mmCIF file of C-alpha atoms in Angstrom:
data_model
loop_
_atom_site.group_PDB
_atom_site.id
_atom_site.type_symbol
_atom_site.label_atom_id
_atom_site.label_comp_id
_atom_site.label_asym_id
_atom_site.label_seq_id
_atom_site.Cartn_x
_atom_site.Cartn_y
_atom_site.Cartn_z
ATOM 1 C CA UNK A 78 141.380 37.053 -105.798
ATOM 2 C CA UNK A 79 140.545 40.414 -107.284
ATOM 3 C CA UNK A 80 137.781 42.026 -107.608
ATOM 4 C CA UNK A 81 136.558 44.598 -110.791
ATOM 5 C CA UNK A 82 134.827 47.837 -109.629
ATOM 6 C CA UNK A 83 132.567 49.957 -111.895
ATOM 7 C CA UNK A 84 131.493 53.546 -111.491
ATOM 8 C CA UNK A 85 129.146 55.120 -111.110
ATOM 9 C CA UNK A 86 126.304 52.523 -109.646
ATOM 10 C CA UNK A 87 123.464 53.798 -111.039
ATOM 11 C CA UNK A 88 123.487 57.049 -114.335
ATOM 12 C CA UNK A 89 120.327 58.964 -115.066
ATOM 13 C CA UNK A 90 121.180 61.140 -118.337
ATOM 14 C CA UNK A 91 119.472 63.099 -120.562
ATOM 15 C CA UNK A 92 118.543 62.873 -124.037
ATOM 16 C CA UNK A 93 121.663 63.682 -126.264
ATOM 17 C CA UNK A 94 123.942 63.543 -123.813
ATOM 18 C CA UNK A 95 127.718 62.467 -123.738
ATOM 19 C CA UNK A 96 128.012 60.079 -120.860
ATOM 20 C CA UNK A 97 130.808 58.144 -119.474
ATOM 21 C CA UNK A 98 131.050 54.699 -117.456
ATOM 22 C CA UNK A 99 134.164 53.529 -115.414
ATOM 23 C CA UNK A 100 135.552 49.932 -114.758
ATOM 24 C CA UNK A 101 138.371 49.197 -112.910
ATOM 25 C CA UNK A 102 140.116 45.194 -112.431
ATOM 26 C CA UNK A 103 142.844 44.853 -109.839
ATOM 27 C CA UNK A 104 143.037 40.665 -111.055
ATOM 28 C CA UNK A 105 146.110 41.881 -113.528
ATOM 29 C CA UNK A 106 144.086 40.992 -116.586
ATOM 30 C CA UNK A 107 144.880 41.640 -120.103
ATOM 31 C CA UNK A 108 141.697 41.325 -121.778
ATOM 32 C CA UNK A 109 138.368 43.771 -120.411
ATOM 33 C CA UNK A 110 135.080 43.610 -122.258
ATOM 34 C CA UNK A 111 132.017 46.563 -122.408
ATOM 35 C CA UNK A 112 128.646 44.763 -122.490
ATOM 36 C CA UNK A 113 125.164 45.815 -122.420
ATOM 37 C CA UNK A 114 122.132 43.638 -120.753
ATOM 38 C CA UNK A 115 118.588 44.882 -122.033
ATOM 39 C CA UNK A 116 115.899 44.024 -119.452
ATOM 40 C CA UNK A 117 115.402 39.947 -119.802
ATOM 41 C CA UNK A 118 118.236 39.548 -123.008
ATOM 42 C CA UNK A 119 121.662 38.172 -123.238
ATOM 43 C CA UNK A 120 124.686 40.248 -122.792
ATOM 44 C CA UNK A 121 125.909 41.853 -126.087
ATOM 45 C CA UNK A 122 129.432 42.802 -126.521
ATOM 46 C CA UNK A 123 130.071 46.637 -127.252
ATOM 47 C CA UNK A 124 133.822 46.952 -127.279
ATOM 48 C CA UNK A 125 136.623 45.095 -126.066
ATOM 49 C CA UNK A 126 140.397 45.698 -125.383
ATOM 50 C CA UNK A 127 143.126 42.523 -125.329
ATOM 51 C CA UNK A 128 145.746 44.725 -124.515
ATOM 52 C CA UNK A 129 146.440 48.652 -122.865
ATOM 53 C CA UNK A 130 145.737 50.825 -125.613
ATOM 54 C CA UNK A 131 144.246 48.196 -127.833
ATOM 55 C CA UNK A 132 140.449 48.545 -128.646
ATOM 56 C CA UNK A 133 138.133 46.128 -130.554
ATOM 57 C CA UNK A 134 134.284 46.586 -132.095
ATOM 58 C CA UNK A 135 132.027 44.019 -130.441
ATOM 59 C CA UNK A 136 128.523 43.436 -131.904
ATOM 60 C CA UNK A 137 127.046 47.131 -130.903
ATOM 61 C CA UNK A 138 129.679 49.252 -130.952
ATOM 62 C CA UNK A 139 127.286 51.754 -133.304
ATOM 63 C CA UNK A 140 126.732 54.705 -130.656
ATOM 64 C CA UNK A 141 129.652 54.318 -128.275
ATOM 65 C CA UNK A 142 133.311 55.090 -127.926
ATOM 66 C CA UNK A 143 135.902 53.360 -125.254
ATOM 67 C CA UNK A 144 139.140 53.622 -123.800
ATOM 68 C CA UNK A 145 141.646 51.460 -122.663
ATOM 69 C CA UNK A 146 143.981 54.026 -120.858
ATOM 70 C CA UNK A 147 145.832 51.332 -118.604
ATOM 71 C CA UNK A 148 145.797 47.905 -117.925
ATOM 72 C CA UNK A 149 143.583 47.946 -115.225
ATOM 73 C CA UNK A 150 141.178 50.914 -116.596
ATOM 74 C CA UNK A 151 138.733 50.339 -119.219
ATOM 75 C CA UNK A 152 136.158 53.613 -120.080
ATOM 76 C CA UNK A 153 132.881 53.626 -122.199
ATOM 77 C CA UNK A 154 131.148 56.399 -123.475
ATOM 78 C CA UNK A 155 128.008 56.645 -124.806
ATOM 79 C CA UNK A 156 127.957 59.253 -128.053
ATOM 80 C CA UNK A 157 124.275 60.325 -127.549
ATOM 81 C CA UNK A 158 121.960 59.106 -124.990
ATOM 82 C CA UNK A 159 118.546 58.234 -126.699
ATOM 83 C CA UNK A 160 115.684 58.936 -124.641
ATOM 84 C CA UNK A 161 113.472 56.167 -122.519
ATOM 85 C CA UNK A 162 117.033 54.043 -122.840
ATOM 86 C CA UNK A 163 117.613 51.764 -119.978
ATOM 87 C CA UNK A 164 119.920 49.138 -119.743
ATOM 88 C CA UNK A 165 122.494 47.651 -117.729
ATOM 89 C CA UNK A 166 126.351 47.797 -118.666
ATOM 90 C CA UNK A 167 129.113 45.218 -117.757
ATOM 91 C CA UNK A 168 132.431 45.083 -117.425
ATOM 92 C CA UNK A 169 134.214 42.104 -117.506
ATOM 93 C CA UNK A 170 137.944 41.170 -117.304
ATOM 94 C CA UNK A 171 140.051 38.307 -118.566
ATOM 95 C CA UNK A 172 143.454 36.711 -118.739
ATOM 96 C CA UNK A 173 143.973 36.366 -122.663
ATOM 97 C CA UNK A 174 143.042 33.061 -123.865
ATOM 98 C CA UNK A 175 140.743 30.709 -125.974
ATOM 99 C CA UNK A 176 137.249 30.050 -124.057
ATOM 100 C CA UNK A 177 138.452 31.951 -120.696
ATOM 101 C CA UNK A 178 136.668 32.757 -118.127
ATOM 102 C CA UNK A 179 135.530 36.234 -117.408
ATOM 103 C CA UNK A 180 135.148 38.090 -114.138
ATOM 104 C CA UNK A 181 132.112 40.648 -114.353
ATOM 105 C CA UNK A 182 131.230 43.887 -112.426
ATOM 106 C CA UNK A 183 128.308 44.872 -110.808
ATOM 107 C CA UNK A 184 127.014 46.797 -113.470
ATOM 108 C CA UNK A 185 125.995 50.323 -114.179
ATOM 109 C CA UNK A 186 122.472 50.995 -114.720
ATOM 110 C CA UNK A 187 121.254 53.545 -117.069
ATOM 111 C CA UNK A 188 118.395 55.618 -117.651
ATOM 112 C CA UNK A 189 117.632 58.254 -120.148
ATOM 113 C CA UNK A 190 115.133 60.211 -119.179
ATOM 114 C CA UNK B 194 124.270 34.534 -136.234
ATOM 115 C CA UNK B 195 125.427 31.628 -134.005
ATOM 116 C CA UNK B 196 124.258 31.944 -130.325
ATOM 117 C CA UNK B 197 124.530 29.339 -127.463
ATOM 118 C CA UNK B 198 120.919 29.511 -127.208
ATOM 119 C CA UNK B 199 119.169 27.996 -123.517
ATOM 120 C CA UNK B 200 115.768 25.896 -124.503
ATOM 121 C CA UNK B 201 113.562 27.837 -121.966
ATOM 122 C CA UNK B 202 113.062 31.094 -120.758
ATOM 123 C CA UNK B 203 111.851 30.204 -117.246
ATOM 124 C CA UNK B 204 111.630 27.639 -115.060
ATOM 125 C CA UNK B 205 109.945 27.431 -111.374
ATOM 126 C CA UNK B 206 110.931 24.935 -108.544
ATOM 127 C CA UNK B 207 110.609 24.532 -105.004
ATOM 128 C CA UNK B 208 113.640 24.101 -102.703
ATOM 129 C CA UNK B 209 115.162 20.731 -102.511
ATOM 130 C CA UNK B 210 114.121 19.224 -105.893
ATOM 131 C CA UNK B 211 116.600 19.291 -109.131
ATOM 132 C CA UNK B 212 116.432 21.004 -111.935
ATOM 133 C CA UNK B 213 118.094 20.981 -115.445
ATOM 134 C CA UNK B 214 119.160 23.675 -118.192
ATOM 135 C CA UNK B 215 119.745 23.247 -121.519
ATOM 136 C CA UNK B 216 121.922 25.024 -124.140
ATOM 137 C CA UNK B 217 122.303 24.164 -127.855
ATOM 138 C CA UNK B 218 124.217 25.771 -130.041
ATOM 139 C CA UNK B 219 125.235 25.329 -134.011
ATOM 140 C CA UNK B 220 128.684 24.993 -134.365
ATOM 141 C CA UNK B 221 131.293 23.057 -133.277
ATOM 142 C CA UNK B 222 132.559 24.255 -130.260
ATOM 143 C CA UNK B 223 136.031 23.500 -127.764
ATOM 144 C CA UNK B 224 134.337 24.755 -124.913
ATOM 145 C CA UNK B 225 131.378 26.488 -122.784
ATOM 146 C CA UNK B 226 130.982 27.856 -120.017
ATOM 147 C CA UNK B 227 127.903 28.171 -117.875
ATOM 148 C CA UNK B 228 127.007 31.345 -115.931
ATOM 149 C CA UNK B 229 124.768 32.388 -113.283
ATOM 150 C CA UNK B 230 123.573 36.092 -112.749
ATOM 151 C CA UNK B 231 121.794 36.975 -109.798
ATOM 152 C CA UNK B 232 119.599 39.521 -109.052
ATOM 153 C CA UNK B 233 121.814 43.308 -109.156
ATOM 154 C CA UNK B 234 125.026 41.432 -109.482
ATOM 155 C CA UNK B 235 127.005 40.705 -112.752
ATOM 156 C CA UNK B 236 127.085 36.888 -114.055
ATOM 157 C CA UNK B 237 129.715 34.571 -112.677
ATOM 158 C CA UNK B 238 131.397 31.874 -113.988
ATOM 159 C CA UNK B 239 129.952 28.289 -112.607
ATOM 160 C CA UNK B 240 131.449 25.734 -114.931
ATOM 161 C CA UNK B 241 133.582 25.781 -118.280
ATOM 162 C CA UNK B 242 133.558 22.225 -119.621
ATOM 163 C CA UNK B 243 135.538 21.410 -123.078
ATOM 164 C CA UNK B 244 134.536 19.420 -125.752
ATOM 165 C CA UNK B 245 136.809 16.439 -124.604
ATOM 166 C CA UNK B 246 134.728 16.498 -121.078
ATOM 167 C CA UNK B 247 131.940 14.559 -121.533
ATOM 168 C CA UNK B 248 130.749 16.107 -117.802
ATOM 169 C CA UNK B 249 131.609 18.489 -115.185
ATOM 170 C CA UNK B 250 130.926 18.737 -111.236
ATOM 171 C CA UNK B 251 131.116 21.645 -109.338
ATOM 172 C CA UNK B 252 129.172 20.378 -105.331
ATOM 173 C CA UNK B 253 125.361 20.478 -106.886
ATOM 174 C CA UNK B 254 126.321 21.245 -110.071
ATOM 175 C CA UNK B 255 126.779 19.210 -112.920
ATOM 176 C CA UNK B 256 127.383 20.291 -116.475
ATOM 177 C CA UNK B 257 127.075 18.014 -119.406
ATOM 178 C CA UNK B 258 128.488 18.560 -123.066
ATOM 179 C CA UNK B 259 126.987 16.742 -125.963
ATOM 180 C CA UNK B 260 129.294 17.462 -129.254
ATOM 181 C CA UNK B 261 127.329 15.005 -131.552
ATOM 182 C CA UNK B 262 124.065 16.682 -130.751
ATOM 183 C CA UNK B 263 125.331 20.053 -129.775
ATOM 184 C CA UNK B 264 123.810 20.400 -126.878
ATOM 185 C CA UNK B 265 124.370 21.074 -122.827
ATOM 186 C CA UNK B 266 123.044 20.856 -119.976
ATOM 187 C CA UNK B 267 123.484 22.269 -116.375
ATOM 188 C CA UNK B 268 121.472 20.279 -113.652
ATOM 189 C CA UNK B 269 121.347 21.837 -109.983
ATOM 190 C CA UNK B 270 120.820 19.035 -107.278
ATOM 191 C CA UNK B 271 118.854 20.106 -103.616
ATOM 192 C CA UNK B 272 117.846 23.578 -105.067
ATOM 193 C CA UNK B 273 117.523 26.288 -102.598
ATOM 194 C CA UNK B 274 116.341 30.024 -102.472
ATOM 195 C CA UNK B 275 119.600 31.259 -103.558
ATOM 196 C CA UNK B 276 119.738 29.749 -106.369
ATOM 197 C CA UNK B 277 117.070 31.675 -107.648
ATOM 198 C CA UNK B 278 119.238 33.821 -110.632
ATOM 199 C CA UNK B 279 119.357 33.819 -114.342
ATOM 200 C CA UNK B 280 122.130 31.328 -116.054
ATOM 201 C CA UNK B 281 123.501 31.607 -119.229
ATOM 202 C CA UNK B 282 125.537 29.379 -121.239
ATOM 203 C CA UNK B 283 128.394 30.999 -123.541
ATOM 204 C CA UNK B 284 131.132 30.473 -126.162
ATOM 205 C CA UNK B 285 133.711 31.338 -128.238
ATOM 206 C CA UNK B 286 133.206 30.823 -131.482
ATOM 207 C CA UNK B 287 135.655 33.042 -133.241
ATOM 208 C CA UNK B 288 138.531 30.691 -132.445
ATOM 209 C CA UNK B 289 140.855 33.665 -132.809
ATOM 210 C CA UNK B 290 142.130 33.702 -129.071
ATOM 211 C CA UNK B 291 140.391 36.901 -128.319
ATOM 212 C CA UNK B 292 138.209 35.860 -124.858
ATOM 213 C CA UNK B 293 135.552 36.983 -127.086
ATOM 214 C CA UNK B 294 131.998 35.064 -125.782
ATOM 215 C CA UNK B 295 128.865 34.740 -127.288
ATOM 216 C CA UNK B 296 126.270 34.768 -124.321
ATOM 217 C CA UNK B 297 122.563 32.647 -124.802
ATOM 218 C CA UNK B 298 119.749 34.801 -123.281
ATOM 219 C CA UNK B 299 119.559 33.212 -120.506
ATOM 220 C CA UNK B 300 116.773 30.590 -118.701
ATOM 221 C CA UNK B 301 115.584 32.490 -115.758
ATOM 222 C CA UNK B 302 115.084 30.072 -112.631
ATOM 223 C CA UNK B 303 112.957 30.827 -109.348
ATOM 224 C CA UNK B 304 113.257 28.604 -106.908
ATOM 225 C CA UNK B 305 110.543 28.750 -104.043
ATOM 226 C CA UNK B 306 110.398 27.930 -100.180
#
């Protein structure tokens, strides 16, 4: 088994700000996704990567940046906080394939104040 | 845009009776995949049945797919507490061998003691 770790738990931010979220896999996947929950929706994809170094614009990529720097890392970064945001982001890994399945994170919860 | 959609947003049981799920969705399809999200935790993978599967057991689950009427369904036998989560059914429909899933918004299920 493996597990996927993301960093930090919880991110309080202010207005404007740069800030940056962390996910880690250990399973030895190729493929890791970015998605963000809004309280009570779906999961949306932001960005995904299918290889190291590879990066690909999901359906609300408008306002972040990521980073594939390894295999196992996978960064997001949102441009500019907007203020009263609060969501939940999750990272999710996958072998590369048609209709796999995808391991998620815990999530990092976000709050603009 | 195409969405594995679930039929309702909530549903309320008490412990021991079944419940049922349903997704439908617009397009054909080769697979989809049922998830479960509980409460701080990401989702997690409970079933993926394909389009030649007409159903899918996993102990007191049972997924159904429907490709003439595009439709599924995820019924939970002997419900308990912990079942209580948020379950999502999701797809690929790109075809392009990306991993890429499009999540429903989810039917939100309580069970109670």
């Amino acid at each position: 088994g493996g597990i996927i770790t993301q960093t930090p738990k919880f991110l309080i931010g202010q207005e404007g700000q740069k800030l940056t979220l962390k996910c880690q896999q250990n399973f030895n996947h190729d493929t890791m996704y970015w998605y963000r929950q809004d309280s009570g929706k779906g999961l949306r994809l932001i960005y995904y990567s299918i290889t190291e170094n590879d990066l690909q614009k999901g359906d609300l990529s408008e306002g972040y940046d990521a980073s594939r720097e390894k295999k196992s890392s996978f960064s997001l970064t949102v441009t500019s906080a907007q203020k009263n945001e609060m969501a939940v982001f999750l990272c999710a890994s996958s072998i590369l394939g048609y209709q796999d399945t995808q391991y998620f994170g815990p999530g990092t919860r976000l709050l603009v104040l | 845009s195409q969405l594995a959609e679930e039929n309702l947003w909530a549903l309320s049981v008490h412990e021991g009776e079944s419940v049922t799920v349903n997704c439908s969705y617009k397009t054909s399809i080769t697979a989809l995949q049922w998830y479960r999200q509980k409460s701080g935790e990401g989702p997690a993978q409970l079933i993926l049945i394909r389009s030649n599967e007409r159903e899918k057991r996993n102990g007191r689950l049972r997924a159904t797919l429907d490709t003439s009427s595009q439709s599924s369904s995820l019924s939970i036998t002997a419900t308990r507490c912990e079942d209580t989560a948020v379950y999502f059914c999701a797809t690929d429909f790109t075809g392009a061998n990306t991993g890429k899933l499009t999540f429903g918004h989810g039917t939100i299920l309580r069970v109670h003691p």
